[in-house]
Every structure is written in structure tokens, then in C-alpha cells.
Coordinates of C-alpha atoms (C1' of nucleotides) in Angstrom, one line a residue:
Chain G
M1 CA 117.2 160.9 242.6
A2 CA 120.9 160.3 243.5
K3 CA 123.3 161.3 240.7
I4 CA 125.2 158.4 239.2
E5 CA 128.7 159.1 238.1
A6 CA 129.0 158.8 234.4
S7 CA 132.2 156.8 234.5
I8 CA 133.2 153.6 232.7
P9 CA 135.3 150.7 234.0
K10 CA 139.0 150.9 234.2
G11 CA 140.8 150.2 231.0
T12 CA 137.7 150.6 228.8
R13 CA 136.9 153.5 226.4
D14 CA 134.1 155.3 224.7
F15 CA 134.8 156.0 221.0
A16 CA 133.6 159.4 220.0
P17 CA 132.7 159.9 216.3
E18 CA 135.9 161.5 215.2
V19 CA 137.9 158.7 216.8
L20 CA 135.7 155.9 215.5
V21 CA 135.9 157.3 211.9
R22 CA 139.7 156.7 212.1
R23 CA 139.3 153.3 213.8
E24 CA 137.0 152.1 211.1
Y25 CA 139.5 153.3 208.5
I26 CA 142.0 150.9 210.1
F27 CA 139.6 148.0 210.4
D28 CA 138.4 148.5 206.8
T29 CA 142.0 148.6 205.5
I30 CA 142.9 145.4 207.3
K31 CA 139.6 143.7 206.4
K32 CA 140.0 144.5 202.7
V33 CA 143.5 142.9 202.6
F34 CA 142.3 139.9 204.6
R35 CA 139.6 139.3 201.9
K36 CA 141.9 139.9 199.1
Y37 CA 144.1 137.0 200.4
G38 CA 141.1 134.7 200.7
Y39 CA 140.2 134.9 204.3
Q40 CA 136.5 134.7 205.3
P41 CA 134.8 136.5 208.2
L42 CA 133.9 134.9 211.5
E43 CA 132.4 136.1 214.7
T44 CA 132.1 134.2 218.0
P45 CA 130.3 135.2 221.2
A46 CA 131.7 137.7 223.6
M47 CA 131.5 135.0 226.3
E48 CA 132.7 131.5 226.3
N49 CA 132.2 128.6 228.7
L50 CA 134.9 129.1 231.4
N51 CA 136.4 125.7 230.8
V52 CA 137.1 126.6 227.2
L53 CA 139.3 129.4 228.3
T54 CA 141.1 128.3 231.5
G55 CA 144.4 126.7 231.2
K56 CA 145.1 127.9 227.7
Y57 CA 147.1 131.0 228.5
G58 CA 149.3 129.8 231.4
E59 CA 148.9 130.6 235.1
E60 CA 149.2 134.3 234.5
G61 CA 146.5 134.1 231.8
D62 CA 144.0 132.5 234.0
R63 CA 144.3 135.3 236.5
L64 CA 143.5 137.8 233.7
I65 CA 140.3 136.2 232.5
F66 CA 137.2 138.2 233.3
K67 CA 134.7 135.7 234.8
I68 CA 131.0 136.1 234.7
L69 CA 128.9 135.4 237.7
N70 CA 126.2 132.7 237.3
S71 CA 122.6 133.9 237.2
G72 CA 120.2 133.6 240.1
D73 CA 121.1 132.9 243.7
F74 CA 124.6 131.5 242.9
L75 CA 125.9 131.6 246.5
S76 CA 123.2 129.2 247.7
K77 CA 124.6 126.5 245.4
V78 CA 128.1 126.7 246.9
K79 CA 129.1 123.4 248.5
G80 CA 130.3 123.6 252.1
D81 CA 131.2 126.6 254.2
L82 CA 131.7 129.9 252.4
G83 CA 134.5 131.1 254.6
S84 CA 136.6 128.1 254.1
Q85 CA 136.7 128.4 250.3
T86 CA 139.7 129.5 248.3
S87 CA 139.2 132.0 245.5
A88 CA 139.8 129.2 243.0
S89 CA 137.4 126.7 244.5
L90 CA 134.7 129.4 244.9
T91 CA 135.2 130.7 241.3
S92 CA 134.6 127.3 239.8
Q93 CA 131.3 127.1 241.7
I94 CA 129.9 130.5 241.0
S95 CA 131.1 131.2 237.5
E96 CA 130.8 129.0 234.4
K97 CA 131.2 131.7 231.7
A98 CA 133.9 134.2 231.0
L99 CA 134.7 137.0 228.5
R100 CA 136.9 135.9 225.6
Y101 CA 140.6 136.5 226.3
D102 CA 141.7 136.3 222.6
L103 CA 140.3 135.2 219.3
T104 CA 142.5 132.1 218.8
V105 CA 141.0 129.9 221.4
P106 CA 137.4 130.7 220.4
F107 CA 138.4 130.0 216.8
A108 CA 139.9 126.6 217.9
R109 CA 136.6 125.9 219.5
F110 CA 134.7 126.8 216.4
V111 CA 136.9 124.7 214.2
S112 CA 136.5 121.7 216.5
K113 CA 132.8 122.0 216.4
Y114 CA 132.4 122.5 212.7
H115 CA 135.5 121.0 211.1
S116 CA 133.6 118.4 209.2
T117 CA 131.6 121.0 207.3
L118 CA 134.4 123.5 206.7
P119 CA 136.5 123.8 203.5
M120 CA 140.0 122.7 204.4
P121 CA 142.3 124.5 204.7
F122 CA 140.0 126.9 206.4
K123 CA 141.0 130.6 206.2
R124 CA 139.2 132.9 208.5
Y125 CA 139.6 136.5 209.8
Q126 CA 138.0 137.8 212.9
I127 CA 137.8 141.4 214.2
Q128 CA 136.2 141.6 217.6
P129 CA 137.0 143.0 221.1
V130 CA 138.7 140.8 223.7
W131 CA 139.0 141.4 227.5
R132 CA 141.8 141.0 229.9
A133 CA 141.9 142.0 233.6
D134 CA 145.3 143.5 233.2
N135 CA 146.3 146.9 234.5
P136 CA 146.2 149.5 231.8
Q137 CA 149.2 151.2 230.4
N138 CA 150.1 153.1 227.2
G139 CA 148.6 151.0 224.5
R140 CA 147.2 148.5 226.9
F141 CA 143.6 148.3 227.7
R142 CA 141.2 145.9 229.5
E143 CA 138.9 145.9 226.5
F144 CA 140.6 146.0 223.1
F145 CA 140.2 144.8 219.6
Q146 CA 142.1 142.1 217.9
C147 CA 142.2 141.5 214.2
D148 CA 143.2 137.9 213.5
A149 CA 143.7 135.9 210.4
D150 CA 144.4 132.2 210.7
V151 CA 144.5 129.2 208.4
V152 CA 144.0 125.7 209.8
G153 CA 144.1 122.2 208.4
T154 CA 147.4 122.4 206.6
D155 CA 151.1 122.6 207.5
S156 CA 152.0 124.2 204.2
L157 CA 154.6 126.9 204.8
I158 CA 153.2 128.8 201.9
Y159 CA 150.9 130.4 204.4
E160 CA 153.8 131.7 206.5
A161 CA 155.0 133.5 203.4
E162 CA 151.5 134.7 202.6
L163 CA 150.8 136.1 206.0
T164 CA 154.2 137.9 206.0
A165 CA 153.2 139.5 202.7
L166 CA 149.8 140.3 204.1
Y167 CA 151.4 142.0 207.1
L168 CA 153.6 144.1 204.9
E169 CA 150.9 145.1 202.5
T170 CA 148.5 146.1 205.3
F171 CA 151.1 148.3 207.0
Q172 CA 152.1 149.9 203.7
K173 CA 148.4 150.7 203.1
L174 CA 148.1 152.2 206.5
G175 CA 151.1 154.4 205.9
I176 CA 153.3 152.9 208.6
R177 CA 156.3 152.5 206.3
D178 CA 158.9 151.6 208.8
A179 CA 156.9 148.6 210.2
V180 CA 159.2 145.6 210.4
V181 CA 158.0 142.0 210.4
L182 CA 160.3 139.9 212.6
I183 CA 160.4 136.2 211.8
N184 CA 161.9 133.3 213.7
N185 CA 161.1 129.6 214.3
R186 CA 160.4 128.0 217.6
K187 CA 162.3 124.9 216.5
I188 CA 165.4 126.9 216.2
L189 CA 164.9 128.1 219.8
T190 CA 164.2 124.5 220.8
G191 CA 167.4 123.5 219.1
I192 CA 169.3 126.1 221.0
A193 CA 167.8 124.8 224.3
E194 CA 168.8 121.2 223.3
L195 CA 172.2 122.4 222.3
I196 CA 173.0 123.7 225.8
G197 CA 171.5 120.6 227.3
M198 CA 168.4 122.2 228.8
P199 CA 165.4 121.3 226.6
D200 CA 163.0 121.5 229.5
K201 CA 163.9 125.2 230.0
L202 CA 162.6 126.3 226.6
T203 CA 159.7 128.3 227.9
E204 CA 162.0 130.1 230.5
I205 CA 164.5 130.9 227.8
C206 CA 161.8 132.2 225.4
V207 CA 160.2 134.4 228.1
A208 CA 163.6 135.9 229.0
I209 CA 165.0 136.6 225.5
D210 CA 161.7 137.9 224.4
K211 CA 162.6 141.0 226.5
L212 CA 166.0 141.5 224.9
D213 CA 165.1 144.7 222.9
K214 CA 163.3 146.1 225.9
I215 CA 165.7 145.5 228.8
G216 CA 169.0 144.7 227.1
E217 CA 171.4 141.8 227.2
D218 CA 172.6 142.1 230.7
A219 CA 169.2 142.2 232.2
V220 CA 168.1 139.2 230.2
K221 CA 171.2 137.3 231.4
A222 CA 170.3 138.2 235.0
E223 CA 166.8 137.0 234.4
M224 CA 168.0 133.7 232.9
D225 CA 170.1 133.3 236.0
R226 CA 167.0 133.7 238.2
R227 CA 165.2 131.2 236.0
G228 CA 167.8 128.6 236.7
I229 CA 170.0 128.8 233.6
E230 CA 173.7 128.8 234.4
P231 CA 175.7 131.8 233.2
A232 CA 177.9 129.6 231.1
K233 CA 174.8 128.2 229.2
T234 CA 173.5 131.7 228.9
D235 CA 176.7 132.8 227.2
Q236 CA 176.3 129.9 224.8
I237 CA 172.8 131.1 223.9
F238 CA 173.9 134.6 223.3
E239 CA 176.8 133.5 221.2
I240 CA 174.2 132.1 218.8
L241 CA 171.7 135.0 219.2
N242 CA 174.4 137.6 218.6
F243 CA 175.6 136.1 215.3
Q244 CA 175.7 138.9 212.7
G245 CA 174.9 138.3 209.1
N246 CA 172.2 138.2 206.5
R247 CA 169.5 135.5 206.2
E248 CA 171.7 133.1 204.3
E249 CA 174.6 133.6 206.6
K250 CA 172.5 133.1 209.7
L251 CA 171.0 129.9 208.3
A252 CA 174.4 128.5 207.2
Y253 CA 175.8 129.3 210.7
L254 CA 172.9 127.6 212.4
K255 CA 173.3 124.5 210.2
T256 CA 176.8 124.0 211.5
K257 CA 175.6 124.5 215.1
F258 CA 172.7 122.1 214.7
E259 CA 174.8 119.3 213.1
N260 CA 173.6 116.9 215.7
C261 CA 170.3 118.4 216.5
P262 CA 167.4 117.3 214.3
T263 CA 164.9 119.7 215.8
G264 CA 167.1 122.7 215.2
L265 CA 167.8 121.6 211.6
T266 CA 164.1 121.2 210.9
G267 CA 163.7 124.8 212.1
V268 CA 166.4 126.0 209.7
K269 CA 164.9 124.1 206.8
E270 CA 161.5 125.5 207.5
M271 CA 162.9 129.0 207.5
E272 CA 164.7 128.3 204.2
E273 CA 161.4 127.1 202.7
V274 CA 159.5 130.2 203.9
F275 CA 162.2 132.5 202.5
S276 CA 162.1 130.7 199.2
Y277 CA 158.3 131.3 198.9
L278 CA 158.8 134.9 200.0
N279 CA 161.3 135.4 197.2
S280 CA 158.7 134.4 194.7
L281 CA 155.9 136.3 196.4
L282 CA 157.6 139.6 197.1
S283 CA 160.1 141.7 195.2
N284 CA 160.8 144.0 198.0
Q285 CA 161.6 142.3 201.3
N286 CA 163.1 145.3 203.2
G287 CA 160.5 145.1 206.0
I288 CA 161.3 141.5 206.8
L289 CA 163.9 140.6 209.5
F290 CA 165.0 137.1 210.4
D291 CA 165.6 137.7 214.1
L292 CA 167.0 134.9 216.2
S293 CA 166.1 136.6 219.4
L294 CA 162.4 136.7 218.6
A295 CA 160.8 134.3 221.0
R296 CA 157.2 135.2 222.0
G297 CA 155.9 134.2 225.4
L298 CA 152.9 132.0 224.4
D299 CA 153.8 128.3 224.6
Y300 CA 151.4 127.0 222.0
Y301 CA 153.6 128.1 219.1
T302 CA 155.6 125.3 217.6
G303 CA 157.1 126.6 214.3
T304 CA 157.3 130.0 212.6
I305 CA 156.7 133.0 214.9
F306 CA 156.0 136.5 213.9
E307 CA 156.0 139.9 215.5
V308 CA 155.6 143.4 214.0
K309 CA 157.5 146.3 215.4
C310 CA 157.6 150.0 214.7
P311 CA 161.1 151.1 215.7
S312 CA 160.2 154.9 215.5
V313 CA 157.5 154.7 218.1
K314 CA 157.9 153.6 221.7
I315 CA 155.1 151.1 222.1
G316 CA 154.9 147.4 222.3
S317 CA 154.4 145.2 219.2
L318 CA 151.8 146.1 216.6
G319 CA 151.0 142.4 216.0
G320 CA 152.2 138.9 216.4
G321 CA 151.5 135.3 215.5
G322 CA 152.9 132.0 214.6
R323 CA 152.3 128.4 213.7
Y324 CA 150.8 125.9 216.1
A325 CA 151.0 122.2 215.5
D326 CA 147.8 121.3 217.3
L327 CA 145.1 123.9 217.6
T328 CA 142.1 121.7 218.4
G329 CA 143.6 118.7 220.3
I330 CA 142.1 119.9 223.6
F331 CA 138.7 119.8 222.0
G332 CA 139.3 116.2 220.8
V333 CA 140.0 117.0 217.2
K334 CA 143.3 115.7 215.9
D335 CA 145.6 116.8 213.0
M336 CA 144.6 120.4 212.9
P337 CA 147.8 122.4 212.5
G338 CA 147.6 126.1 211.6
V339 CA 149.2 129.4 211.4
G340 CA 147.9 132.8 212.3
I341 CA 148.6 136.5 212.8
S342 CA 147.0 139.3 214.8
F343 CA 146.9 143.1 214.3
G344 CA 146.8 145.2 217.4
A345 CA 144.3 147.8 216.2
D346 CA 144.5 150.0 219.3
R347 CA 148.3 150.3 219.1
I348 CA 148.2 150.9 215.3
Y349 CA 145.9 153.8 216.0
L350 CA 148.3 155.3 218.5
V351 CA 151.2 154.9 216.1
M352 CA 149.2 156.5 213.2
E353 CA 148.2 159.3 215.4
E354 CA 151.7 160.0 216.6
K355 CA 152.9 159.9 213.0
G356 CA 150.1 162.2 211.8
L357 CA 148.8 159.6 209.3
F358 CA 145.2 160.5 209.9
Q359 CA 145.5 163.9 208.0
N360 CA 144.2 162.5 204.7
I361 CA 141.2 160.7 206.2
P362 CA 138.1 162.9 205.7
L363 CA 136.4 163.5 209.0
E364 CA 133.0 164.5 207.5
S365 CA 130.2 162.1 207.0
T366 CA 127.5 164.5 205.9
Q367 CA 128.2 166.1 202.5
I368 CA 125.5 168.8 202.5
L369 CA 123.7 170.6 205.3
V370 CA 120.3 171.9 204.0
V371 CA 119.7 175.1 205.7
N372 CA 116.3 175.5 207.3
F373 CA 115.7 179.1 206.3
S374 CA 112.2 179.8 207.5
E375 CA 108.9 178.1 208.2
A376 CA 107.8 179.1 204.8
T377 CA 110.7 177.3 203.1
T378 CA 111.0 174.2 205.3
A379 CA 108.8 172.1 203.0
A380 CA 110.9 173.0 199.9
S381 CA 114.1 172.3 201.8
L382 CA 112.8 168.9 202.9
A383 CA 111.9 168.1 199.3
A384 CA 115.4 169.1 198.2
L385 CA 116.8 166.9 201.0
A386 CA 114.9 163.9 199.7
T387 CA 116.2 164.5 196.2
L388 CA 119.8 164.7 197.5
R389 CA 119.4 161.5 199.5
A390 CA 117.8 159.8 196.5
A391 CA 121.0 160.7 194.6
N392 CA 123.0 159.0 197.3
I393 CA 124.5 162.2 198.7
A394 CA 124.8 162.1 202.5
S395 CA 122.8 165.1 203.6
E396 CA 120.8 166.4 206.5
I397 CA 118.6 169.4 207.4
Y398 CA 118.9 171.8 210.3
P399 CA 116.0 171.2 212.6
T400 CA 114.8 174.7 213.5
P401 CA 114.2 177.5 211.0
G402 CA 116.1 180.8 211.1
K403 CA 119.4 181.9 212.7
L404 CA 121.7 181.4 209.7
P405 CA 124.9 182.0 211.8
R406 CA 123.9 179.1 214.1
Q407 CA 123.2 176.8 211.2
F408 CA 126.6 177.6 209.6
K409 CA 128.3 177.0 212.9
Y410 CA 126.7 173.6 213.1
A411 CA 128.0 172.8 209.6
D412 CA 131.5 173.9 210.8
R413 CA 131.3 171.7 213.9
K414 CA 130.5 168.6 211.8
N415 CA 133.0 169.4 209.1
I416 CA 130.2 169.5 206.5
P417 CA 131.8 170.8 203.3
W418 CA 128.7 172.2 201.6
T419 CA 125.5 174.0 202.7
L420 CA 122.4 174.4 200.6
I421 CA 120.2 177.4 201.1
I422 CA 116.6 177.6 199.9
G423 CA 115.3 181.0 201.0
E424 CA 112.3 182.9 199.9
D425 CA 114.1 184.3 196.8
E426 CA 115.3 180.8 195.7
M427 CA 112.0 179.3 196.2
K428 CA 110.3 181.8 194.0
S429 CA 112.8 181.3 191.2
G430 CA 112.9 177.5 191.6
N431 CA 116.7 177.6 192.4
C432 CA 118.8 177.0 195.4
M433 CA 122.1 178.4 196.6
L434 CA 125.1 176.1 197.2
K435 CA 127.8 177.3 199.5
N436 CA 131.3 175.9 199.8
M437 CA 132.1 176.1 203.5
S438 CA 135.9 176.2 203.3
S439 CA 136.1 178.9 200.6
G440 CA 132.9 180.7 201.4
E441 CA 132.0 180.8 197.7
Q442 CA 128.4 180.4 196.8
S443 CA 126.3 180.4 193.7
T444 CA 122.7 180.1 192.7
C445 CA 121.8 177.1 190.5
K446 CA 119.4 174.2 190.0
L447 CA 119.3 171.3 192.3
D448 CA 120.5 168.8 189.7
H449 CA 123.5 170.9 189.2
V450 CA 124.2 170.7 192.9
I451 CA 124.1 167.0 192.7
R452 CA 126.7 167.0 189.9
M453 CA 128.9 169.5 191.8
V454 CA 129.0 167.5 195.0
S455 CA 129.2 164.1 193.4
L456 CA 132.6 165.0 191.8
Chain S
rG1 C1' 147.9 140.9 241.3
rU2 C1' 152.5 144.2 243.3
rG3 C1' 154.8 149.2 243.7
rG4 C1' 154.7 154.5 242.5
rU5 C1' 151.9 158.7 240.7
rU6 C1' 147.5 161.8 239.4
rG7 C1' 142.5 163.8 240.2
rU8 C1' 139.8 171.5 240.9
rA9 C1' 134.2 174.2 235.3
rG10 C1' 132.9 170.5 229.1
rC11 C1' 138.7 171.0 228.0
rU12 C1' 143.8 172.8 229.6
rC13 C1' 145.3 174.4 234.2
rA14 C1' 146.1 178.4 238.7
rG15 C1' 144.7 178.3 243.8
rU16 C1' 150.5 180.8 248.8
rC17 C1' 151.0 178.8 255.7
rG18 C1' 144.5 175.3 256.7
rG19 C1' 141.0 181.1 256.8
rU20 C1' 135.5 185.2 254.2
rU21 C1' 131.9 184.3 248.2
rA22 C1' 137.4 178.6 244.6
rG23 C1' 139.8 181.6 239.7
rA24 C1' 141.9 182.1 234.4
rG25 C1' 142.1 180.8 229.2
rC26 C1' 139.6 178.0 225.7
rG27 C1' 134.8 176.0 224.7
rU28 C1' 129.2 176.5 225.4
rC29 C1' 124.9 179.6 225.5
rG30 C1' 122.5 184.6 224.8
rG31 C1' 123.1 189.4 222.4
rA32 C1' 125.4 193.2 218.9
rU33 C1' 123.5 190.7 213.7
rU34 C1' 115.6 188.6 211.1
rG35 C1' 119.9 186.4 204.0
rU36 C1' 125.7 184.3 205.6
rG37 C1' 129.8 180.7 209.7
rG38 C1' 135.1 179.9 210.9
rU39 C1' 137.0 187.6 213.0
rU40 C1' 135.6 191.1 216.9
rC41 C1' 132.9 193.2 221.1
rC42 C1' 129.3 192.8 225.3
rG43 C1' 127.0 189.5 228.7
rA44 C1' 125.5 184.8 231.1
rA45 C1' 125.4 179.9 232.6
rG46 C1' 128.5 176.2 234.3
rG47 C1' 131.8 173.4 240.7
rU48 C1' 129.0 167.7 246.1
rC49 C1' 137.3 170.7 244.4
rG50 C1' 137.1 162.1 242.1
rC51 C1' 134.2 159.5 246.2
rG52 C1' 133.8 158.2 251.6
rG53 C1' 135.5 159.0 256.4
rG54 C1' 138.7 161.6 260.1
rU55 C1' 141.6 165.9 262.4
rU56 C1' 140.1 171.2 263.2
rC57 C1' 136.4 176.8 265.4
rG58 C1' 137.3 176.3 260.0
rA59 C1' 139.7 171.5 254.8
rA60 C1' 140.4 172.1 247.5
rU61 C1' 144.7 172.4 251.1
rC62 C1' 146.5 167.9 256.6
rC63 C1' 145.5 162.3 257.7
rC64 C1' 143.2 157.3 256.4
rG65 C1' 140.5 154.4 253.0
rU66 C1' 138.6 153.8 248.1
rC67 C1' 138.0 154.6 242.9
rU68 C1' 140.3 156.6 238.5
rC69 C1' 144.5 158.3 235.3
rC70 C1' 149.4 157.7 234.0
rC71 C1' 154.1 154.9 234.9
rA72 C1' 157.0 150.5 236.2
rC73 C1' 156.7 145.1 237.3
rC74 C1' 154.1 140.5 235.8
rC75 C1' 152.3 139.4 231.2
rC76 C1' 150.9 140.9 226.5
rA77 C1' 148.2 143.4 221.5

RNA sequence: GUGGUUGUAGCUCAGUCGGUUAGAGCGUCGGAUUGUGGUUCCGAAGGUCGCGGGUUCGAAUCCCGUCUCCCACCCCA
């Protein structure tokens, strides 16, 4: 039989046990905080109908959606001559399903389908993989996990403050102490676009200034020029973006700028409201930064926008989110505003690894390895194993009798902290021997003493 | 999707100008060691040199294609 290469698709990963233990620690931490803030779990299918996904992420986004071929002889159903098709016309005929690209659109679909039966406002969290046909890079994969929390059915800005607090608490719990939550408001950016007389260029402006911290002011200005924004207007934009001051000073400055700009003023007022809630909710707000240059590329955001950065590690953002005025309109359900955030678990992992934050997470799963001393003692060892498991102690037995060194090595490899030996001598006296694998100390005792020792 | 880069044992990497049987360390396995591992010593296994084609008397080495890794762009977590 021909040998098949044991490779996996580009940008995907196997998660070995020692990696997965750490990933699960991240997911568990996030999940616990989500629940503590009142968010309920949701899962949706890996695949969605293609028309649910297309057009939601811009032209670039459509290109990055993984499509699934129809079943059966899909080519025979193509209308007209195969050779004269474009990729787009062919795709729509041979594919009607695709892998989900994010968790927000499937959530919107879910809410649209079940809104009449859901408690409103509906708060859900969702931790599942998503797929993008992007080229991999550091911290970028084709299959990766998103951890989203959203609340829909309300435009209360209390949730903006709540999600900010949720972000900070989670990163504190994970040990990423220098994580910074950047906050801005799309209406302020809209105001700026109106101020310079180019409201139709909002998306271009956002895409360009979103790169500010990555490529610098000069490069952003050059990009704005390419995108059809005159240098004089760009200078006007930067005059506002570069304003130095604390929250209150920034807001006061913007108010004077937006004197004749209702949209911009609304943005300022929303920020004021969010900050007032935050003042009640959080005593320490060091990790929150009102950043006028925060823009975010996605166009469905209409109000507050968030992004989490870790300044000490060279990697993209660790999370992001924002408020959207209309989540479900495309599915025919009106008046469903919402706000949500997302954690990038894969990048959080890389940051924690780089900072050495996994040291304190125990790698072991099994607590006791029961040594399989000899054929004569296997039965007694199995009985002890059953007792340990009945006492809720994670334990396992070595499969083949004999060769103590090999059994100890196995315990080492799996980071098992204790071994339990029942040899001929112990069996006769009705005892067992418990060995601490890191200190090497061992003592003979009764099994129920072992249970007490290890349960400590 | 565009451009650059990388690929040799399970892992990290040598391999000269194209030349006989492709090496090392670590790891694995066996033994020293039939009641004690993480130390030591001895020994062994393990390779379609990413894959496919081409040039050549001869290719890990040169050429083309392709896949993958990493990097940049686009975009994003």
C-alpha cells in the first residue's frame, strides 16, 4: 500500500496533550468570567449556508471564506459551458455551504431565527473554531478559535462598560497584566469624516488609521493619499487624532470641534456615558485607554469599538469588538442592536507562552500510577486502582508486569506525581507503598492513608 | 490572492566543488540492573534528503514545477 503523508492542511494544527491542557486553561478562565457576567453558552454548526456568509465581510472577506463542494455529481448540474464560467459564477453553482468565518454572523442568524423565544436582552457566549482561507503568519491560522460574548436586543451603554470590565478581569486572571483595552466610538470617527467634508470616505479613513501603530503616521498619510483623501484633509484628521490629554480633556476638545456636527457629538456623549458607568463599576481603570486612532476595519460597527493590545509582545490584537446598530436586518428582523467582544485564544496562548505564564499550570492529569509489580500482584493492584478511582483520584495502572525502571520512567514522562507499589511483601502485610516522584521519598502505609495524602 | 524564504533521522542541526555506504547531539528501544525512575556506561534501531519531473556517467547538492514552514502585503483574531 502506498504510504500517505501524515500532513495536515496549511494553517491548521494538531493540539498535543501538553498544549491542550494550557489551551483549556485559557478557555476555562474565559468561560468562567463569561458566566459570572451572565452570558449563556451557544454553539452553531461548523458550516452555514453560503448565502448567510457572503457579503458580510466585504470583498476581501468573501475571498477568504472556505466553500464546501456540493455532494454528488455537482459538475453535471452546472448550467452552460464549463470553460466559459468565471470562478464566481461557478462557485454559486457548485457550492451552497461554507465553513463559518466568524461567530458573529452565525449568532445573528441564530437570533433572527429564535428571537421570539429568547429572553431579551439576550446575552450569549460562544467558543468555537472559525476558518479563513488566509495565508498563515505568526498568530494567524486558517483554523482558529474565537471566544465571543455578545448582548443583543438593547442599546444600553451599560453593556459597553460591562464588557470592558469583563475584558480587564479576564486578562488579569490570565496573568497578562499589561493588556490594554482601547476604546473609541465610530460616531466620533464619522464626525471627523463629516468635519473634513468627506463622510463617504469613512471606511477608507478607518482602514488607514487602523494601521497607525503598526506603520506610523507618515505611512498612514501616504495610504490616505492613495485612497483619495487630500493631504490637507489628512492633516486636519491628524490634528484631532494627535490631541494629547486625558479622557475628559479629549472629550472637551472634541465637543468644541463637533459644535456643528450632531453625529460626532452623539459619539462624545456615548463615550461620556460609558465612562460614567465604568467609574461606578471599576475602581482601577489603568488598563483602559480612550484612543481616538482606534478605528477597526469591519464596517458593521456603528458605536463603541474595542480592541485589546499587549504592548510588550509583538503580535496583533488579542481581541476586539464593538457595537452594531443592526445585527439581524439582513435576516429580516428589525431593531436588534447589540454589542460584543471577542478573545483571540490562539494569540493569548502565544503571549502567555512568551511571558512564561504557564509555569503554574499543572501539566499532570493522572495523580497516581499504580505499579504493575508482577503477575501475582496484578489483581491486588487493580483492586487498589478501583478504590482510588472510587475516591475520585485520577489514577492508572501500568499495563505489563515487571521492569520497575520502565514503569517509573512512564510516570516521569506523564508528570505523574505519585506511584503506588503493591509488591509481594506489601500484599502479604495488606499495605502498599506510596512514592513521591519528585522527592523520591516513599513509605509503607494503608490504602486509605494514601487517599488522604494525595487528596491534600 | 501577491512577493520573498525554508524543508536532511522523532527533535535540533552538519553535509565542502555534483563523486563510493548521508553524519552528530538529544530522544527512542535493548542491555549492565528480576524491589526503585529522572545519573552513568555499552549496544541497536531509525532516512523515498518535502513531493514530482529535468540536466548528468553520477544529484541531498544544479534547473523547473508543486506542497509546506516562516516573513511581508492584503485583511484580520
